[in-house]
Amino acid sequence: MDAKKTRELDAREAMAKVRASLPIFQWKKSILDTVRNSRVVIVVGETGSGKTTQIPQYIFESKMTAPTKRIAVTQPRRVAAITVAQRVAEEMGSVIGTGPVGYCVRFDDTTTPNTKLKFMTDGMLVREALLSPSLDAYSVIVLDEAHERSLQTDILFGVVKRALAVRKDLRVVVMSATLDVGLFESFFKESAPAVLRIPGRMHPVEIFYTAKALPDYLDAVLVTTLQIHLDNPDNNGSVLVFLTGQDDIETMEGLLTDYGTRLPATAAKLLVCPIFSAMPREAQMLAFEPAPRGVRKVILATNIAETSITINGVRFVVDAGLVKQRSFVGHMEHLQVESISQAQAWQRSGRAGREAPGVCYRLFPEEKFEELEPRAVPEIKRVSLEVVVLQLKVMGIDDIIGFDFIERPNTNNLLKALEKLYALGAFNTDGSLTPRGRTMASLPVDPMCAVMLLKALELGCAADALSVVAMLSVESIFYSPREQKEKAASSRAQFVSVDGDQIMLLNVFNAYNQTASKQRGKWCRDHFINHRAMQRVEKVREQLTGYLSKVAETDAVVTASALPDTVPVRKAIVAGFFLNAAMRTKSALMSKASFQTMCNAVKEDVKVHPSSVLFMRNPPPRYVVFNELVFTSKHYIRNLVPIEKDWLVEAAPQFFKKVDQMHQ
Ligand code: CDP
Ligand code: MG
């Protein structure tokens, strides 16, 4: 046997050993027996016990399912879907894209006709259900991370329940990291679900709180992490830090890397591993690699590392107790940093005690912990429901209010979503779906962006609209390092447009796109633009172009070159976002731009966000539409374009005739 073959065999043996050492391994037979005997199985097991990576493999290896059908494993988060698929492919000695394992997340589908084990985001499976409500391609559907209660997983509960009723060959496995599974059990009671509880192995975790609330959470994270590192020279366990999002992760990565070069000569080196969804795949996988000898790994993650993914070797957890999530406040949804629940705090601290006793530093006082909600509010009760209402309609579910939700959303929110979709032209007056509604659902963007893209097709500015939507889909295009704030601002100034923020984003995209591929990295550095973010924009744009070309039935219209005039693109934005129209108030002429929203039942006073190109504009435009409402101490509108009042009337006469008369 040649050396390469021996090495491969050794690696496979080592992998088999690792697999056999997971707590779930001893349960393999009983898991398979249960799945054979029950159409619905609920598996509860501590995070890291091997549910996600092993159970789908066991089912696949057992050959209990029809060879022509697939096994789907859903995840609420794209990073989890990708990294888990890669891990499983590796364990099976196969390669993503050719072998039996593949993943499918929005804007990135690696599955082929050979794929048998398909890891996917819950949202992608819902999209498949639009075309095939009984999910005919699958013999087993694994709904993973059910405890997370993401919006799309919740919808899938209803979808698979309907599919179970029509397909006797379908099996459903629900996997959860928390014990509390009564809701899942009672939802599936007609199928007599079997519940399997896999005991975990947990080591004690010592918890520390701060004496007082801390004003600057990033500073506290930095100090605590360095302290852990210097105080524990004999224990090179990794530190897992929970942060709120990409921005904070990147800031912390910079700070820690910088401090890392100034550590005492005797201290071990630090290896900082960020993990968040917008980063390239290979970089995501790096976080899972063991640290080299004598080096301490610091993993900077969002709450993805709470239960969705497990990185071995963690002995210290730093938890600021915060999470960034979508929430509905007043009339509009927005991203907001909020306190986690007690259950989440326990999950986070548990990550330190998987392999040995660990320590968790909660960067808030103990009294604060006592005040936290015991459990997080499920997403379906927090967010706007247009997307799911449209999806349910496309699946042929007419009575949305009567749909069998695993947990009912607020009826008022459902009605609001129905109204909004009606305003966007998705429904006829009798509530049935219009062809336009169906087309909207086929585009993987929210209904407002979908309408904007469809209007852009009509107006001949689809290429520009695609660039704008792609740019808006990515966080943090710009960055400004502390020491070079002014330089960054003046570099940004060259893209500024009086026609608004989306046009500025368009200018950035066009300038980037016109730069030769090889020069783009440098171009981004020179202009304080995040190259990774731009690469993601390119990818999103490319995929969206594909979807829109299908709708247009030709790519000629979609890829037609950009127009010098910004009016068509702004009109397209109005077509999608007219419900977010705002009008300058009288006081705006004296103070800084203040506006009042035009379409809400309650008119809200809003200010232009300081990051907007229209922030300092004097006088402010009379009418704008905005993409986003941001809540801090005040209500701010962000990403806005100035518009003409006539465009509103043109886009939605039923809404704006009245306004027109009122303000003449
Ligand atoms: O789903 P559950 O939380 O029960 O566990 P899992 O995600 O299947 O993880 C089982 C084991 O696989 C853990 O020890 C992980 O550290 C390991 N794993 C890994 O080493 N690399 C990955 N990309 C994913 C999992
Ligand atoms: Mg898992």
PDB file of C-alpha atoms in Angstrom, residues 59-60 62-71 139-140 171:
ATOM      1  CA  ILE A  59     -30.268   7.465   9.002  1.00  0.00           C
ATOM      2  CA  PHE A  60     -28.402   7.688   5.709  1.00  0.00           C
ATOM      3  CA  SER A  62     -29.046   2.591   7.689  1.00  0.00           C
ATOM      4  CA  LYS A  63     -30.505   2.722   4.161  1.00  0.00           C
ATOM      5  CA  MET A  64     -33.962   2.777   5.729  1.00  0.00           C
ATOM      6  CA  THR A  65     -35.138   5.468   3.334  1.00  0.00           C
ATOM      7  CA  ALA A  66     -36.115   5.266  -0.307  1.00  0.00           C
ATOM      8  CA  PRO A  67     -32.962   5.488  -2.447  1.00  0.00           C
ATOM      9  CA  THR A  68     -34.540   8.032  -4.764  1.00  0.00           C
ATOM     10  CA  LYS A  69     -35.364  10.460  -1.991  1.00  0.00           C
ATOM     11  CA  ARG A  70     -33.270  12.766   0.115  1.00  0.00           C
ATOM     12  CA  ILE A  71     -32.832  13.544   3.772  1.00  0.00           C
ATOM     13  CA  SER A 139     -38.106  10.837   2.810  1.00  0.00           C
ATOM     14  CA  VAL A 140     -36.942  12.324   6.114  1.00  0.00           C
ATOM     15  CA  ARG A 171     -40.697  10.845   8.541  1.00  0.00           C
TER      16      ARG A 171
END
